[in-house]
Amino acid sequence: MTQTVAVLGTGKIGEALLSGMIRAGWRPADLLVTTRRGDRAQELHTRYGVESVTNAEAAKNADILILAVKPQDMGKLLDELAPHVTADRLVISAAAGITTTFVEDRLTPGTPVVRVMPNTPVLVDEGMSVISAGSHATGAHLATAEEIFGGVGKTLRVPESQQDAATALSGSGPAYFYFLVEAMTDAGILLGLPRAQAHDLIVQAAIGAAVMLRDSGEHPVKLREAVTSPAGTTISAIRELENHGVRAALIAALEAARDRSRELASGNG
């Protein structure tokens, strides 16, 4: 790995990518970071052995720029980078709702841009990162993005037109599961269990179910039916979920998330 990578914006996601790359074999000497605070720069140097530079220095010296800033900060960052980014750089945007066109229009014509939507489980190396090519990005550029983000979970290539749907499903997806665990914990308390016990029972059920979904290759309906005995407890619960429109509510919720992602992408924040 002879390319130099700069992570611009080293919050939780940026730091997760940094640590994932080092675990995957990238040398700290080939990694640069940018930060707003000197104490944060020192912290990252102590923890990972990486050098902190200015945004301009990163643009001049790195072969790959990973833009991991907040969406509302992206325009200002690109204006700062533009004079220094040549068309032989690869720019990877990891900011929600920022299109490749938005990035391309502010950089040297022909600059390859890849858009990536990671989710927060990248913090525990179980993330899902959805990757799309801009108009100048090649298969090799996508493969580079996959190599980087593959260090903190799985990756999936999609056309950029599907990024808003992927954001609704994957980018926001962990929050839906946390919401469900929260509701089920409250139900456990109502049924007479202490909060800590209810939490442990539900979390392990969630982990076990997720591993079975991932490793068995079975359709979720088949896995659910294996738990659903005739006239049993599970089918009684499923009936109530259907009676209360939980399936329809989930569909409506994801449509709302997709629509909001489209609004953000169009600049209607």
Tab-separated table of N, CA and C in Angstrom, residues 162-243:
chain	number	residue	atom	x	y	z
A	162	GLN	N	-29.668	5.243	-5.974
A	162	GLN	CA	-30.206	4.421	-4.886
A	162	GLN	C	-29.646	4.812	-3.517
A	163	GLN	N	-28.810	5.845	-3.461
A	163	GLN	CA	-28.180	6.212	-2.195
A	163	GLN	C	-29.197	6.683	-1.155
A	164	ASP	N	-30.238	7.396	-1.576
A	164	ASP	CA	-31.216	7.868	-0.600
A	164	ASP	C	-31.965	6.701	0.028
A	165	ALA	N	-32.291	5.696	-0.782
A	165	ALA	CA	-32.943	4.503	-0.236
A	165	ALA	C	-31.996	3.747	0.685
A	166	ALA	N	-30.732	3.663	0.297
A	166	ALA	CA	-29.753	2.975	1.136
A	166	ALA	C	-29.539	3.711	2.452
A	167	THR	N	-29.584	5.033	2.411
A	167	THR	CA	-29.466	5.817	3.640
A	167	THR	C	-30.615	5.497	4.584
A	168	ALA	N	-31.827	5.401	4.025
A	168	ALA	CA	-32.999	5.096	4.849
A	168	ALA	C	-32.896	3.714	5.479
A	169	LEU	N	-32.383	2.750	4.727
A	169	LEU	CA	-32.308	1.377	5.221
A	169	LEU	C	-31.088	1.138	6.097
A	170	SER	N	-29.930	1.557	5.616
A	170	SER	CA	-28.671	1.196	6.266
A	170	SER	C	-28.097	2.325	7.099
A	171	GLY	N	-28.023	3.520	6.531
A	171	GLY	CA	-27.445	4.629	7.268
A	171	GLY	C	-28.203	4.924	8.554
A	172	SER	N	-29.527	4.971	8.447
A	172	SER	CA	-30.374	5.207	9.622
A	172	SER	C	-30.776	3.909	10.309
A	173	GLY	N	-30.540	2.784	9.662
A	173	GLY	CA	-31.039	1.499	10.138
A	173	GLY	C	-30.733	1.146	11.579
A	174	PRO	N	-29.494	1.345	12.060
A	174	PRO	CA	-29.224	0.988	13.454
A	174	PRO	C	-30.164	1.668	14.445
A	175	ALA	N	-30.580	2.899	14.145
A	175	ALA	CA	-31.464	3.617	15.074
A	175	ALA	C	-32.799	2.910	15.230
A	176	TYR	N	-33.282	2.292	14.145
A	176	TYR	CA	-34.564	1.587	14.249
A	176	TYR	C	-34.454	0.406	15.205
A	177	PHE	N	-33.326	-0.288	15.144
A	177	PHE	CA	-33.135	-1.433	16.036
A	177	PHE	C	-32.982	-0.975	17.486
A	178	TYR	N	-32.279	0.132	17.698
A	178	TYR	CA	-32.173	0.653	19.060
A	178	TYR	C	-33.548	1.043	19.587
A	179	PHE	N	-34.358	1.642	18.728
A	179	PHE	CA	-35.715	2.019	19.109
A	179	PHE	C	-36.530	0.784	19.495
A	180	LEU	N	-36.376	-0.283	18.711
A	180	LEU	CA	-37.104	-1.524	18.987
A	180	LEU	C	-36.641	-2.141	20.306
A	181	VAL	N	-35.337	-2.153	20.547
A	181	VAL	CA	-34.810	-2.686	21.802
A	181	VAL	C	-35.321	-1.864	22.981
A	182	GLU	N	-35.364	-0.559	22.819
A	182	GLU	CA	-35.879	0.308	23.873
A	182	GLU	C	-37.337	-0.043	24.195
A	183	ALA	N	-38.154	-0.196	23.158
A	183	ALA	CA	-39.570	-0.513	23.366
A	183	ALA	C	-39.751	-1.890	23.999
A	184	MET	N	-38.954	-2.868	23.546
A	184	MET	CA	-39.066	-4.217	24.094
A	184	MET	C	-38.582	-4.270	25.545
A	185	THR	N	-37.582	-3.450	25.868
A	185	THR	CA	-37.127	-3.382	27.260
A	185	THR	C	-38.243	-2.850	28.152
A	186	ASP	N	-38.918	-1.803	27.690
A	186	ASP	CA	-40.047	-1.275	28.454
A	186	ASP	C	-41.137	-2.338	28.624
A	187	ALA	N	-41.358	-3.122	27.577
A	187	ALA	CA	-42.355	-4.191	27.676
A	187	ALA	C	-41.930	-5.232	28.705
A	188	GLY	N	-40.635	-5.542	28.718
A	188	GLY	CA	-40.138	-6.503	29.702
A	188	GLY	C	-40.342	-6.028	31.124
A	189	ILE	N	-40.140	-4.724	31.351
A	189	ILE	CA	-40.372	-4.157	32.677
A	189	ILE	C	-41.851	-4.251	33.035
A	190	LEU	N	-42.713	-3.938	32.064
A	190	LEU	CA	-44.153	-4.042	32.292
A	190	LEU	C	-44.557	-5.472	32.658
A	191	LEU	N	-43.848	-6.443	32.080
A	191	LEU	CA	-44.160	-7.852	32.350
A	191	LEU	C	-43.526	-8.349	33.646
A	192	GLY	N	-42.767	-7.491	34.325
A	192	GLY	CA	-42.265	-7.848	35.648
A	192	GLY	C	-40.787	-8.128	35.755
A	193	LEU	N	-40.030	-7.913	34.668
A	193	LEU	CA	-38.593	-8.168	34.715
A	193	LEU	C	-37.839	-6.899	35.111
A	194	PRO	N	-36.743	-7.032	35.847
A	194	PRO	CA	-35.879	-5.870	36.089
A	194	PRO	C	-35.308	-5.362	34.764
A	195	ARG	N	-35.040	-4.051	34.700
A	195	ARG	CA	-34.578	-3.457	33.441
A	195	ARG	C	-33.313	-4.134	32.917
A	196	ALA	N	-32.345	-4.382	33.791
A	196	ALA	CA	-31.079	-4.959	33.328
A	196	ALA	C	-31.288	-6.343	32.724
A	197	GLN	N	-32.141	-7.145	33.344
A	197	GLN	CA	-32.408	-8.484	32.814
A	197	GLN	C	-33.140	-8.399	31.483
A	198	ALA	N	-34.137	-7.530	31.413
A	198	ALA	CA	-34.880	-7.376	30.160
A	198	ALA	C	-33.934	-6.950	29.035
A	199	HIS	N	-33.050	-6.014	29.348
A	199	HIS	CA	-32.088	-5.533	28.355
A	199	HIS	C	-31.186	-6.666	27.874
A	200	ASP	N	-30.621	-7.440	28.794
A	200	ASP	CA	-29.715	-8.531	28.421
A	200	ASP	C	-30.422	-9.575	27.574
A	201	LEU	N	-31.654	-9.908	27.938
A	201	LEU	CA	-32.412	-10.902	27.177
A	201	LEU	C	-32.648	-10.429	25.744
A	202	ILE	N	-33.018	-9.173	25.590
A	202	ILE	CA	-33.353	-8.658	24.264
A	202	ILE	C	-32.110	-8.487	23.409
A	203	VAL	N	-31.032	-7.962	23.997
A	203	VAL	CA	-29.809	-7.748	23.226
A	203	VAL	C	-29.262	-9.081	22.709
A	204	GLN	N	-29.252	-10.108	23.563
A	204	GLN	CA	-28.742	-11.398	23.099
A	204	GLN	C	-29.653	-12.014	22.051
A	205	ALA	N	-30.970	-11.812	22.211
A	205	ALA	CA	-31.893	-12.291	21.181
A	205	ALA	C	-31.620	-11.588	19.853
A	206	ALA	N	-31.337	-10.295	19.920
A	206	ALA	CA	-31.055	-9.540	18.700
A	206	ALA	C	-29.757	-10.017	18.041
A	207	ILE	N	-28.715	-10.234	18.870
A	207	ILE	CA	-27.437	-10.714	18.325
A	207	ILE	C	-27.614	-12.091	17.696
A	208	GLY	N	-28.277	-12.980	18.417
A	208	GLY	CA	-28.484	-14.333	17.892
A	208	GLY	C	-29.279	-14.332	16.604
A	209	ALA	N	-30.355	-13.518	16.561
A	209	ALA	CA	-31.170	-13.457	15.356
A	209	ALA	C	-30.378	-12.890	14.182
A	210	ALA	N	-29.552	-11.868	14.443
A	210	ALA	CA	-28.760	-11.271	13.373
A	210	ALA	C	-27.744	-12.266	12.813
A	211	VAL	N	-27.083	-13.010	13.691
A	211	VAL	CA	-26.107	-13.997	13.225
A	211	VAL	C	-26.791	-15.100	12.415
A	212	MET	N	-27.977	-15.535	12.853
A	212	MET	CA	-28.704	-16.551	12.100
A	212	MET	C	-29.113	-16.026	10.725
A	213	LEU	N	-29.550	-14.775	10.665
A	213	LEU	CA	-29.894	-14.180	9.371
A	213	LEU	C	-28.674	-14.109	8.454
A	214	ARG	N	-27.533	-13.742	9.016
A	214	ARG	CA	-26.324	-13.586	8.214
A	214	ARG	C	-25.748	-14.919	7.770
A	215	ASP	N	-25.734	-15.898	8.678
A	215	ASP	CA	-24.979	-17.125	8.423
A	215	ASP	C	-25.802	-18.277	7.873
A	216	SER	N	-27.113	-18.276	8.103
A	216	SER	CA	-27.920	-19.427	7.676
A	216	SER	C	-28.282	-19.387	6.199
A	217	GLY	N	-28.357	-18.185	5.652
A	217	GLY	CA	-28.793	-18.055	4.269
A	217	GLY	C	-30.287	-18.250	4.081
A	218	GLU	N	-31.006	-18.402	5.171
A	218	GLU	CA	-32.449	-18.631	5.099
A	218	GLU	C	-33.195	-17.300	4.979
A	219	HIS	N	-34.375	-17.355	4.341
A	219	HIS	CA	-35.234	-16.179	4.256
A	219	HIS	C	-35.762	-15.857	5.657
A	220	PRO	N	-35.895	-14.577	6.005
A	220	PRO	CA	-36.386	-14.242	7.351
A	220	PRO	C	-37.753	-14.839	7.660
A	221	VAL	N	-38.600	-15.006	6.648
A	221	VAL	CA	-39.905	-15.623	6.897
A	221	VAL	C	-39.739	-17.049	7.405
A	222	LYS	N	-38.813	-17.792	6.806
A	222	LYS	CA	-38.594	-19.172	7.225
A	222	LYS	C	-38.055	-19.223	8.649
A	223	LEU	N	-37.132	-18.322	8.982
A	223	LEU	CA	-36.594	-18.286	10.341
A	223	LEU	C	-37.682	-17.909	11.348
A	224	ARG	N	-38.537	-16.969	10.977
A	224	ARG	CA	-39.625	-16.590	11.872
A	224	ARG	C	-40.608	-17.742	12.060
A	225	GLU	N	-40.914	-18.438	10.983
A	225	GLU	CA	-41.859	-19.554	11.082
A	225	GLU	C	-41.325	-20.668	11.971
A	226	ALA	N	-39.988	-20.808	12.034
A	226	ALA	CA	-39.398	-21.843	12.882
A	226	ALA	C	-39.636	-21.559	14.366
A	227	VAL	N	-39.896	-20.289	14.696
A	227	VAL	CA	-40.161	-19.905	16.080
A	227	VAL	C	-41.666	-19.872	16.370
A	228	THR	N	-42.476	-19.918	15.314
A	228	THR	CA	-43.914	-19.658	15.443
A	228	THR	C	-44.695	-20.969	15.442
A	229	SER	N	-44.965	-21.470	16.629
A	229	SER	CA	-45.729	-22.724	16.776
A	229	SER	C	-47.231	-22.442	16.645
A	230	PRO	N	-47.992	-23.427	16.171
A	230	PRO	CA	-49.446	-23.258	16.082
A	230	PRO	C	-50.050	-22.918	17.447
A	231	ALA	N	-50.883	-21.876	17.462
A	231	ALA	CA	-51.591	-21.455	18.675
A	231	ALA	C	-50.640	-21.145	19.837
A	232	GLY	N	-49.402	-20.762	19.517
A	232	GLY	CA	-48.405	-20.523	20.559
A	232	GLY	C	-48.269	-19.064	20.927
A	233	THR	N	-47.218	-18.777	21.693
A	233	THR	CA	-46.994	-17.415	22.179
A	233	THR	C	-46.563	-16.473	21.056
A	234	THR	N	-45.712	-16.973	20.160
A	234	THR	CA	-45.168	-16.090	19.131
A	234	THR	C	-46.238	-15.622	18.163
A	235	ILE	N	-47.108	-16.537	17.716
A	235	ILE	CA	-48.136	-16.136	16.757
A	235	ILE	C	-49.115	-15.154	17.387
A	236	SER	N	-49.331	-15.272	18.704
A	236	SER	CA	-50.187	-14.304	19.383
A	236	SER	C	-49.565	-12.914	19.342
A	237	ALA	N	-48.239	-12.855	19.531
A	237	ALA	CA	-47.543	-11.574	19.463
A	237	ALA	C	-47.536	-11.021	18.044
A	238	ILE	N	-47.298	-11.892	17.053
A	238	ILE	CA	-47.276	-11.459	15.657
A	238	ILE	C	-48.630	-10.881	15.255
A	239	ARG	N	-49.710	-11.521	15.715
A	239	ARG	CA	-51.051	-11.017	15.396
A	239	ARG	C	-51.222	-9.591	15.906
A	240	GLU	N	-50.744	-9.317	17.113
A	240	GLU	CA	-50.878	-7.971	17.660
A	240	GLU	C	-50.026	-6.963	16.887
A	241	LEU	N	-48.837	-7.381	16.470
A	241	LEU	CA	-48.004	-6.495	15.658
A	241	LEU	C	-48.709	-6.134	14.356
A	242	GLU	N	-49.341	-7.124	13.728
A	242	GLU	CA	-50.071	-6.869	12.480
A	242	GLU	C	-51.310	-6.011	12.751
A	243	ASN	N	-52.010	-6.286	13.852
A	243	ASN	CA	-53.206	-5.507	14.178
A	243	ASN	C	-52.875	-4.029	14.394
